[in-house]
């Protein structure tokens, strides 16, 4: 997906100084989730061109003992009579594929090409006092982050580098914290609801569903595949992203998913995300603010901290112990909720690697702070009249908007999420 790159990046004029950057993006391309594969797949999927490393190691400051670089190697046993659901082969479902790893590395290189090579904002070498990376508890985000960090700071590829992660029960980035009121709100208009705005497209897709079910072997009563197009979308798009053929029936190879069917799934999937996060009305903002408000409050606090650090710095000295660049590797649900909160003018299903960047600037003349928000490398346009085109907006306006929704340090979230 489009992201910040030097070739297309529009520089702010020289009367402003860049003070802080925060990036959030969806992970890069992967195999589908196991639940989204067909009961029997007609061809295998191999991942022998990469390794997923899983090991623990003592930090060098605490022990001289070293750990081996162990990785998982998937296999099946001739003594195990059971067949795995979905694809045979050597992949996990999901895992970031070799192509996704390469895309992740390039993403990091492109960001470094702008924020270091072009703007001189990032340090030449990784500095944990200035730069931080954060992931979710889903391991695919760590698989991406390991390549992003290498693409940005090549010399650090063989060194230890921390990835921040919050406890699984309260993670704000994925998010995984419980918000009962938001969930109740969503259940009234979203997936699984009887809301006509939701069910109408499912009814209109009945013929498409019948054809897909016949080909895939998915029972028409399977709720995961039939409450939304999500499962079919993931199953088909993952294949096409990796130049694999659209699937055929395992027993009758003449019954195949056509490109026309796949395109219809993708169109309906785009409708679903637009409806769930924008088009269903004010309830979408309420749902997203409740379920993603903590991360937004964290962002607002980062902006406040960056402004305070700049204003309190000794004139003539560079800030040395304050994070000036934060990088979050997240999921489509993360980015969708954020776009919903920003009330993006045109909502889409965030593709692999989809990126939102917040750039904080300080005017050299008026000493005021301004924010620019980039979506896919271009200035984000909000339908909210207070936000409008998020291009050098006074940062107080955006921060006040966030505070109005969720409160400083997310103080409103406990009451917003309670029933």
XYZ file of C-alpha atoms in Angstrom:
419
model
C 0.000 0.000 0.000
C 1.119 3.617 -0.521
C 3.132 5.049 2.355
C 5.596 7.833 3.069
C 8.367 7.660 0.456
C 10.949 10.170 -0.628
C 9.771 10.219 -4.254
C 6.275 11.496 -3.369
C 6.865 13.194 -0.016
C 5.785 16.847 0.117
C 8.088 18.841 2.377
C 6.734 21.532 4.661
C 8.292 24.922 4.023
C 11.430 25.856 5.913
C 9.666 28.196 8.354
C 8.608 25.124 10.362
C 10.762 22.641 12.281
C 9.765 18.981 12.630
C 9.647 18.075 16.330
C 7.904 14.696 16.619
C 6.627 11.852 14.408
C 4.343 8.936 15.230
C 3.636 6.190 12.691
C 0.996 3.479 12.858
C 0.490 0.932 10.111
C -1.053 -2.436 9.444
C 1.300 -5.398 9.236
C 2.418 -6.513 5.777
C 1.140 -9.403 3.704
C 0.666 -12.782 5.300
C -0.918 -16.168 4.859
C -4.638 -16.204 5.733
C -5.849 -17.057 9.193
C -6.556 -20.780 9.549
C -10.226 -20.053 10.232
C -10.433 -18.323 6.843
C -9.099 -21.237 4.794
C -11.313 -23.838 3.134
C -11.835 -27.237 4.809
C -9.800 -28.915 2.053
C -7.461 -26.860 -0.117
C -6.619 -28.048 -3.614
C -2.960 -26.972 -3.457
C -0.297 -26.591 -0.737
C 1.360 -23.422 0.527
C 5.075 -23.539 1.311
C 7.096 -21.083 3.378
C 10.523 -22.731 3.084
C 12.140 -19.439 2.035
C 11.955 -17.888 5.506
C 12.259 -18.786 9.182
C 10.197 -17.733 12.189
C 12.534 -17.431 15.164
C 11.117 -18.257 18.594
C 13.567 -18.237 21.482
C 14.485 -16.565 24.718
C 17.893 -15.152 25.529
C 19.403 -13.552 28.637
C 20.471 -9.973 28.139
C 24.227 -9.632 27.931
C 24.180 -7.375 31.000
C 22.832 -10.246 33.093
C 24.492 -13.390 31.750
C 27.349 -14.536 29.529
C 25.354 -17.527 28.324
C 24.216 -17.223 24.724
C 21.106 -18.549 23.072
C 20.953 -20.463 19.801
C 18.937 -18.830 17.003
C 16.169 -21.432 16.938
C 13.231 -21.263 14.567
C 10.105 -23.286 13.906
C 10.101 -25.770 11.032
C 6.602 -27.058 10.322
C 6.204 -30.737 9.480
C 3.613 -33.513 9.531
C 4.198 -36.987 10.894
C 3.547 -40.183 8.966
C 2.242 -41.616 12.247
C -0.377 -38.876 12.603
C -3.486 -39.948 10.657
C -5.169 -36.532 10.969
C -5.017 -33.956 8.186
C -4.664 -30.253 9.019
C -7.530 -27.969 8.100
C -6.895 -26.000 4.968
C -3.505 -25.889 3.282
C -0.875 -28.577 3.383
C 2.685 -27.307 3.256
C 5.115 -25.606 5.621
C 3.406 -22.337 6.588
C 1.731 -21.156 9.731
C -1.715 -19.626 9.303
C -1.168 -16.803 9.750
C 2.457 -15.808 9.300
C 4.130 -12.960 7.475
C 5.353 -14.432 4.196
C 8.740 -13.862 2.575
C 7.130 -11.231 0.357
C 5.635 -9.580 3.433
C 9.010 -9.578 5.169
C 10.623 -7.919 2.149
C 7.794 -5.362 1.997
C 8.343 -4.638 5.691
C 12.063 -4.052 5.167
C 11.323 -1.714 2.251
C 8.749 0.154 4.332
C 11.395 0.813 6.974
C 13.935 1.856 4.357
C 11.437 4.268 2.767
C 10.627 5.909 6.112
C 14.328 6.280 6.896
C 14.837 7.748 3.435
C 12.427 10.563 4.330
C 12.953 11.170 8.035
C 16.729 10.704 8.016
C 18.095 11.141 4.508
C 15.728 13.915 3.389
C 14.831 15.707 6.634
C 17.729 14.795 8.949
C 15.220 14.106 11.717
C 16.010 10.501 12.616
C 19.415 9.644 14.070
C 21.828 7.851 11.768
C 21.976 4.887 14.141
C 19.289 3.457 16.372
C 19.060 5.305 19.672
C 16.514 3.982 22.227
C 16.388 7.433 23.824
C 15.030 8.910 20.609
C 13.232 6.104 18.765
C 10.817 3.395 19.907
C 8.943 0.554 18.233
C 5.736 -1.022 19.479
C 3.852 -4.176 18.497
C 0.735 -6.063 19.577
C 0.586 -9.467 21.261
C -0.060 -11.060 17.856
C 3.339 -12.378 16.739
C 2.862 -11.320 13.113
C 3.428 -7.694 14.141
C 6.782 -8.662 15.658
C 7.695 -10.492 12.446
C 7.054 -7.232 10.580
C 8.818 -5.030 13.127
C 12.013 -7.068 12.945
C 12.264 -6.264 9.237
C 11.090 -2.637 9.508
C 13.773 -1.881 12.092
C 16.420 -3.546 9.936
C 15.325 -1.528 6.906
C 15.609 1.674 8.920
C 18.768 0.964 10.891
C 20.702 -1.569 8.825
C 23.672 -1.677 11.187
C 21.368 -2.790 14.012
C 20.127 -5.892 12.183
C 22.268 -8.223 14.294
C 21.776 -6.400 17.594
C 19.149 -6.629 20.304
C 16.363 -4.102 19.852
C 13.330 -3.866 22.174
C 9.759 -3.941 20.875
C 7.318 -2.398 23.309
C 4.169 -4.453 23.992
C 1.372 -3.933 26.508
C -0.238 -6.713 28.577
C -2.509 -8.844 26.407
C -5.630 -8.070 28.426
C -5.354 -4.262 28.119
C -3.372 -3.675 24.923
C -4.540 -0.403 23.383
C -2.792 -0.872 20.029
C -4.532 -4.020 18.761
C -6.852 -3.312 20.751
C -7.685 -6.049 23.277
C -8.993 -4.140 26.289
C -12.629 -4.713 27.165
C -15.182 -2.033 26.310
C -18.610 -3.504 26.929
C -20.544 -0.403 25.861
C -18.669 -0.193 22.557
C -19.280 -3.879 21.907
C -22.974 -3.446 22.632
C -23.092 -0.457 20.318
C -21.392 -2.441 17.547
C -23.698 -5.429 17.970
C -26.684 -3.172 17.304
C -25.557 -2.133 13.825
C -22.546 -4.227 12.803
C -21.541 -7.823 12.145
C -24.227 -10.229 13.345
C -26.843 -7.506 13.818
C -30.290 -7.299 12.201
C -29.706 -3.687 11.162
C -30.993 -3.304 7.601
C -27.973 -1.252 6.613
C -25.864 -4.279 7.443
C -28.046 -7.187 6.322
C -29.050 -5.717 2.943
C -25.702 -6.387 1.293
C -25.593 -9.934 2.684
C -29.007 -10.654 1.190
C -27.923 -9.122 -2.121
C -24.881 -11.424 -2.087
C -26.926 -14.645 -1.679
C -26.103 -15.934 -5.171
C -22.431 -15.127 -4.699
C -22.432 -16.921 -1.353
C -24.105 -19.985 -2.897
C -21.421 -20.223 -5.574
C -18.558 -19.688 -3.141
C -19.939 -22.236 -0.675
C -20.270 -24.856 -3.406
C -16.673 -24.325 -4.487
C -15.132 -24.037 -1.025
C -17.086 -26.691 0.817
C -17.996 -24.186 3.531
C -21.412 -25.049 5.039
C -24.031 -22.324 4.391
C -24.673 -22.339 8.145
C -21.071 -21.441 9.043
C -21.451 -18.113 10.894
C -17.835 -17.026 10.459
C -18.116 -17.008 6.684
C -21.695 -15.722 6.454
C -22.049 -12.907 8.997
C -19.704 -10.838 6.829
C -17.456 -11.182 3.771
C -14.352 -10.984 5.983
C -13.381 -14.680 5.777
C -13.820 -15.018 2.039
C -12.082 -11.660 1.543
C -9.040 -12.785 3.513
C -8.907 -16.216 1.903
C -9.061 -14.880 -1.655
C -6.994 -11.712 -1.276
C -4.144 -13.577 0.438
C -3.847 -15.892 -2.567
C -3.841 -13.076 -5.103
C -1.343 -11.052 -3.059
C 1.065 -14.008 -3.428
C 0.342 -14.740 -7.111
C -1.474 -17.950 -6.262
C -4.440 -19.164 -8.324
C -7.975 -18.577 -7.171
C -9.257 -21.794 -5.578
C -11.190 -24.615 -7.171
C -13.310 -27.299 -5.580
C -11.059 -30.032 -4.195
C -13.273 -32.788 -5.643
C -14.341 -31.086 -8.873
C -11.515 -28.980 -10.373
C -13.905 -27.548 -12.979
C -15.675 -25.547 -10.244
C -13.452 -22.533 -9.572
C -13.704 -19.077 -8.075
C -13.559 -16.619 -10.965
C -11.904 -13.210 -10.905
C -15.368 -11.705 -11.248
C -16.479 -13.475 -8.058
C -13.346 -12.370 -6.218
C -13.838 -8.767 -7.319
C -17.404 -8.852 -6.028
C -16.144 -10.122 -2.656
C -13.608 -7.307 -2.540
C -16.218 -4.652 -3.424
C -18.561 -5.917 -0.719
C -15.697 -6.039 1.763
C -14.950 -2.381 1.076
C -18.636 -1.603 1.632
C -18.536 -3.439 4.953
C -15.607 -1.473 6.348
C -17.028 1.804 5.114
C -20.348 0.994 6.776
C -18.869 -0.324 10.019
C -16.521 2.600 10.590
C -18.172 5.600 8.896
C -21.413 5.151 6.959
C -23.603 3.737 9.739
C -23.653 7.187 11.317
C -22.742 8.622 14.699
C -22.688 5.157 16.283
C -19.462 4.395 14.375
C -17.620 7.232 16.113
C -18.965 6.115 19.478
C -17.826 2.555 18.849
C -14.358 3.532 17.673
C -13.809 6.118 20.409
C -14.690 3.535 23.055
C -12.710 0.662 21.591
C -9.657 2.682 20.451
C -9.775 5.690 22.737
C -6.872 4.620 24.915
C -4.419 4.543 21.989
C -5.689 7.936 20.822
C -5.201 9.314 24.331
C -1.661 7.923 24.319
C -1.029 9.701 21.019
C -2.374 12.978 22.424
C -0.097 12.640 25.451
C 2.892 11.945 23.204
C 2.163 15.202 21.376
C 1.937 17.095 24.667
C 5.173 15.540 25.895
C 6.960 16.412 22.655
C 5.856 20.045 22.905
C 6.920 20.245 26.546
C 10.295 18.660 25.795
C 10.957 21.167 23.030
C 9.852 24.197 25.038
C 11.857 23.167 28.118
C 15.055 22.394 26.204
C 18.039 24.644 26.801
C 18.382 27.021 23.831
C 21.032 25.844 21.410
C 21.013 22.280 22.735
C 19.349 19.376 21.003
C 16.889 17.226 22.902
C 18.764 14.098 23.893
C 16.538 11.988 26.151
C 13.060 12.354 24.698
C 11.421 10.035 22.205
C 10.923 11.925 18.971
C 9.834 9.019 16.737
C 7.366 6.259 17.647
C 6.503 3.405 15.311
C 3.462 1.159 15.871
C 2.870 -2.078 13.927
C -0.792 -2.979 14.203
C -3.786 -4.482 12.373
C -6.608 -3.520 10.022
C -8.949 -3.158 13.004
C -6.476 -0.766 14.630
C -6.095 1.487 11.603
C -9.837 1.336 10.820
C -10.792 2.567 14.272
C -8.254 5.389 14.049
C -9.566 6.483 10.639
C -13.073 6.360 12.082
C -12.083 8.597 14.997
C -10.467 11.033 12.559
C -13.706 10.850 10.528
C -11.830 10.275 7.303
C -13.649 11.605 4.263
C -13.533 8.307 2.347
C -13.255 5.108 4.364
C -11.663 1.981 2.892
C -10.577 -1.399 4.228
C -6.932 -0.725 5.183
C -4.731 -2.961 3.059
C -1.484 -4.612 4.110
C 0.997 -1.965 5.237
C -1.584 0.856 5.259
C -0.089 3.756 7.178
C -1.095 6.861 9.132
C 1.646 9.331 10.125
C 1.340 12.215 12.587
C 3.958 14.947 12.128
C 4.304 17.668 14.778
C 5.919 20.934 13.676
C 6.891 24.137 15.457
C 6.758 27.466 13.693
C 10.122 29.187 13.754
C 8.505 32.631 13.708
C 5.353 32.316 15.819
C 6.670 29.471 18.043
C 3.299 27.728 17.704
C 2.761 24.011 17.093
C 1.074 22.482 14.064
C 0.091 18.947 13.073
C 0.076 17.260 9.695
C -1.555 13.851 9.287
C -0.639 11.660 6.325
C -2.713 8.699 5.136
C -0.994 6.587 2.508
C 1.646 9.299 2.203
C -0.892 12.036 1.398
C -2.593 14.602 3.626
C -5.633 13.084 5.334
C -8.989 14.782 4.746
C -11.592 14.616 7.493
C -15.305 15.244 7.029
C -15.346 16.781 10.507
C -15.497 20.558 9.931
C -13.275 21.238 12.934
C -10.503 19.042 11.550
C -10.989 19.422 7.792
C -7.800 18.986 5.800
C -5.222 17.890 8.377
C -2.396 19.925 6.888
C -0.586 22.176 9.389
C -3.594 22.378 11.674
C -2.940 23.991 15.044
C -2.158 20.962 17.183
C -4.334 22.211 20.036
C -7.386 21.669 17.823
C -6.614 17.988 17.243
C -5.610 17.353 20.852
C -8.766 19.078 22.116
C -10.817 16.931 19.724
C -9.236 13.763 21.129
C -9.674 14.997 24.718
C -13.317 15.760 24.044
C -13.890 12.178 22.929
C -11.862 10.206 25.480
C -10.384 12.659 27.980
C -6.781 13.331 28.891
C -4.953 10.061 29.568
C -8.201 8.329 28.522
C -9.924 9.373 31.747
C -13.356 9.051 30.091
C -12.832 5.466 28.898
C -13.902 3.661 32.102
C -17.271 5.432 32.039
C -17.601 5.242 28.235
C -17.025 1.496 28.341
C -19.265 0.640 31.274
C -22.856 -0.561 30.814
